[in-house]
Amino acid sequence: MLSASWRPAPGACLSGSSFPVIHAKGWCAQRSANMAASVSPLCSSFKLSSGVLQPSCHAKFRIFRKSSGLQRCFHQSAFSHTAMVISGKELARQIHKEVQCEMEEWVSLGNKRPHLSVIVVGDDPASHTYVRNKTRAAAALGISSETLLRPSSVSQEELLEMIYRLNRDWRVSGLLVQLPLPGNYLAGTLTVSVLLLPSSSRTEHINERAVCNAIAPEKDVDGFHIVNIGKLCLDQKSMVPATPAAVWEIIKRTEIQTIGRNVVVAGRSKNVGMPIAMLLHTDGRHERPGGDATVTIAHRCTPREKLKELTRLADIVIAAAGIPRLITADMVKEGAAVIDVGVNRIQDSETGKIRLVGDVDFEEVKKRAGFITPVPGGVGPITVAMLMKNTVTAARNTITD
């Protein structure tokens, strides 16, 4: 990250050759001396753009590093401070290019093209939308895929038998069952909401954990198998769940500092909140390097006033609770990085239409934060990109099968 003592001249551009342009507006007013080392001097909104330059196959994406040769253009702005808005779509494009390079190199060596199989149970519109996004991304990258549909009435035995068959199929590189399964929508949320689902759409007879553990660990592109979760907790290389991997990727690629910093993760789900906390607090010197941060996890039993007390001290706030606008401006320290994992469908009071919002009050929080991700267009696109990366990794894992 740029140090507080180094700033380019207004309007200056530093040329480079293999990295995208970062457009930024404005500089923050000088904050207190004790924050100078931790808060970027850049403020106002920015967008990562891949429209001019792209990373080569072997290039690592880095930003804000003085010595990287990154082309940067800074523009003076008279506007008041707003956070740097991190464009997940642009970061996802960068990851897609890297994955495509890796995959084409893999195929050029005579290996089969990666194949992703997705099992969808029931007719939940959100699940089908997520799966379409995944299969479209796969097709764009040259990864073959298939979607296998099963009704909500499917038995656990039938579902497990399908998984075992795909485990044995040498043509299948990666396998996932779209979660949550019908009847499991309440798992892992910060607060319990009542879902008015017809009895025919509930499948309490299916044990979600048993389904996740049935997938072969080497094909488990969601990273939910107990072996992969165990390796993650032990700082070993494993298939990291796509959403936590996306959060970690955002932090690394924007070089948000984590060592010794305070982090609050709002949400303790085993598929999102817990893995994010593990990635951020573990030792950076281990086989699977972590963030060396001091991490606090909040959940449904955390009183709101206590949550506010914790987030006001946090350098990084990660909202993964599934509660619309849980994090408000008065809960965020000036200059903090705020990453919004929440995807909530609410009815617009003016238009009456359904729209997506995150767990963060975006418009107000961005006036105080240093970095912020939007919803939609933030963590979501990078999650899909990381799933594609896991699929290519799975293809490498199954080479001897």
GROMACS .gro file of N, CA and C in nm, residues 81 304 307-308 311-314 317 325-336 338 359-370 372:
model
  105
   81HIS      N    1  -1.463   1.340   0.114
   81HIS     CA    2  -1.413   1.203   0.121
   81HIS      C    3  -1.523   1.100   0.101
  304ARG      N    4  -2.661  -0.590   1.960
  304ARG     CA    5  -2.629  -0.490   1.858
  304ARG      C    6  -2.532  -0.385   1.911
  307LEU      N    7  -2.195  -0.532   1.905
  307LEU     CA    8  -2.146  -0.537   1.767
  307LEU      C    9  -2.095  -0.400   1.724
  308LYS      N   10  -2.168  -0.296   1.759
  308LYS     CA   11  -2.127  -0.161   1.725
  308LYS      C   12  -1.995  -0.125   1.793
  311THR      N   13  -1.719  -0.316   1.592
  311THR     CA   14  -1.693  -0.268   1.456
  311THR      C   15  -1.628  -0.130   1.456
  312ARG      N   16  -1.656  -0.048   1.556
  312ARG     CA   17  -1.597   0.085   1.562
  312ARG      C   18  -1.446   0.080   1.589
  313LEU      N   19  -1.400  -0.035   1.639
  313LEU     CA   20  -1.257  -0.055   1.663
  313LEU      C   21  -1.188  -0.129   1.548
  314ALA      N   22  -1.267  -0.177   1.452
  314ALA     CA   23  -1.214  -0.265   1.349
  314ALA      C   24  -1.151  -0.188   1.233
  317VAL      N   25  -1.404  -0.462   0.837
  317VAL     CA   26  -1.535  -0.516   0.874
  317VAL      C   27  -1.585  -0.602   0.758
  325ARG      N   28  -2.863  -0.411   0.548
  325ARG     CA   29  -2.813  -0.288   0.611
  325ARG      C   30  -2.785  -0.306   0.760
  326LEU      N   31  -2.729  -0.419   0.795
  326LEU     CA   32  -2.690  -0.444   0.934
  326LEU      C   33  -2.583  -0.345   0.980
  327ILE      N   34  -2.485  -0.319   0.893
  327ILE     CA   35  -2.374  -0.230   0.927
  327ILE      C   36  -2.407  -0.089   0.878
  328THR      N   37  -2.417   0.002   0.972
  328THR     CA   38  -2.451   0.141   0.941
  328THR      C   39  -2.328   0.231   0.961
  329ALA      N   40  -2.339   0.356   0.916
  329ALA     CA   41  -2.223   0.445   0.916
  329ALA      C   42  -2.168   0.469   1.056
  330ASP      N   43  -2.257   0.475   1.157
  330ASP     CA   44  -2.210   0.503   1.293
  330ASP      C   45  -2.137   0.385   1.356
  331MET      N   46  -2.134   0.271   1.284
  331MET     CA   47  -2.066   0.152   1.334
  331MET      C   48  -1.927   0.135   1.275
  332VAL      N   49  -1.886   0.225   1.185
  332VAL     CA   50  -1.762   0.207   1.110
  332VAL      C   51  -1.661   0.314   1.145
  333LYS      N   52  -1.539   0.273   1.171
  333LYS     CA   53  -1.428   0.365   1.196
  333LYS      C   54  -1.388   0.433   1.066
  334GLU      N   55  -1.353   0.561   1.073
  334GLU     CA   56  -1.312   0.631   0.953
  334GLU      C   57  -1.188   0.564   0.892
  335GLY      N   58  -1.197   0.538   0.762
  335GLY     CA   59  -1.085   0.478   0.690
  335GLY      C   60  -1.084   0.327   0.691
  336ALA      N   61  -1.182   0.263   0.757
  336ALA     CA   62  -1.184   0.116   0.763
  336ALA      C   63  -1.219   0.057   0.627
  338VAL      N   64  -1.444  -0.208   0.436
  338VAL     CA   65  -1.573  -0.273   0.460
  338VAL      C   66  -1.604  -0.362   0.341
  359ASP      N   67  -2.542  -0.636   0.330
  359ASP     CA   68  -2.554  -0.625   0.475
  359ASP      C   69  -2.505  -0.490   0.525
  360VAL      N   70  -2.459  -0.404   0.432
  360VAL     CA   71  -2.401  -0.274   0.467
  360VAL      C   72  -2.487  -0.164   0.406
  361ASP      N   73  -2.510  -0.058   0.483
  361ASP     CA   74  -2.577   0.061   0.431
  361ASP      C   75  -2.476   0.135   0.342
  362PHE      N   76  -2.470   0.095   0.218
  362PHE     CA   77  -2.362   0.134   0.128
  362PHE      C   78  -2.348   0.285   0.115
  363GLU      N   79  -2.454   0.355   0.085
  363GLU     CA   80  -2.446   0.498   0.055
  363GLU      C   81  -2.393   0.579   0.173
  364GLU      N   82  -2.429   0.540   0.294
  364GLU     CA   83  -2.384   0.614   0.412
  364GLU      C   84  -2.245   0.568   0.458
  365VAL      N   85  -2.221   0.437   0.455
  365VAL     CA   86  -2.093   0.384   0.504
  365VAL      C   87  -1.978   0.429   0.415
  366LYS      N   88  -2.002   0.443   0.285
  366LYS     CA   89  -1.893   0.481   0.196
  366LYS      C   90  -1.841   0.622   0.225
  367LYS      N   91  -1.918   0.701   0.301
  367LYS     CA   92  -1.873   0.836   0.338
  367LYS      C   93  -1.769   0.832   0.449
  368ARG      N   94  -1.756   0.717   0.518
  368ARG     CA   95  -1.660   0.705   0.627
  368ARG      C   96  -1.549   0.604   0.597
  369ALA      N   97  -1.581   0.502   0.520
  369ALA     CA   98  -1.486   0.392   0.498
  369ALA      C   99  -1.371   0.435   0.406
  370GLY      N  100  -1.264   0.356   0.411
  370GLY     CA  101  -1.153   0.376   0.319
  370GLY      C  102  -1.170   0.294   0.192
  372ILE      N  103  -1.463  -0.005   0.017
  372ILE     CA  104  -1.594  -0.067   0.034
  372ILE      C  105  -1.628  -0.145  -0.093
   0.00000   0.00000   0.00000
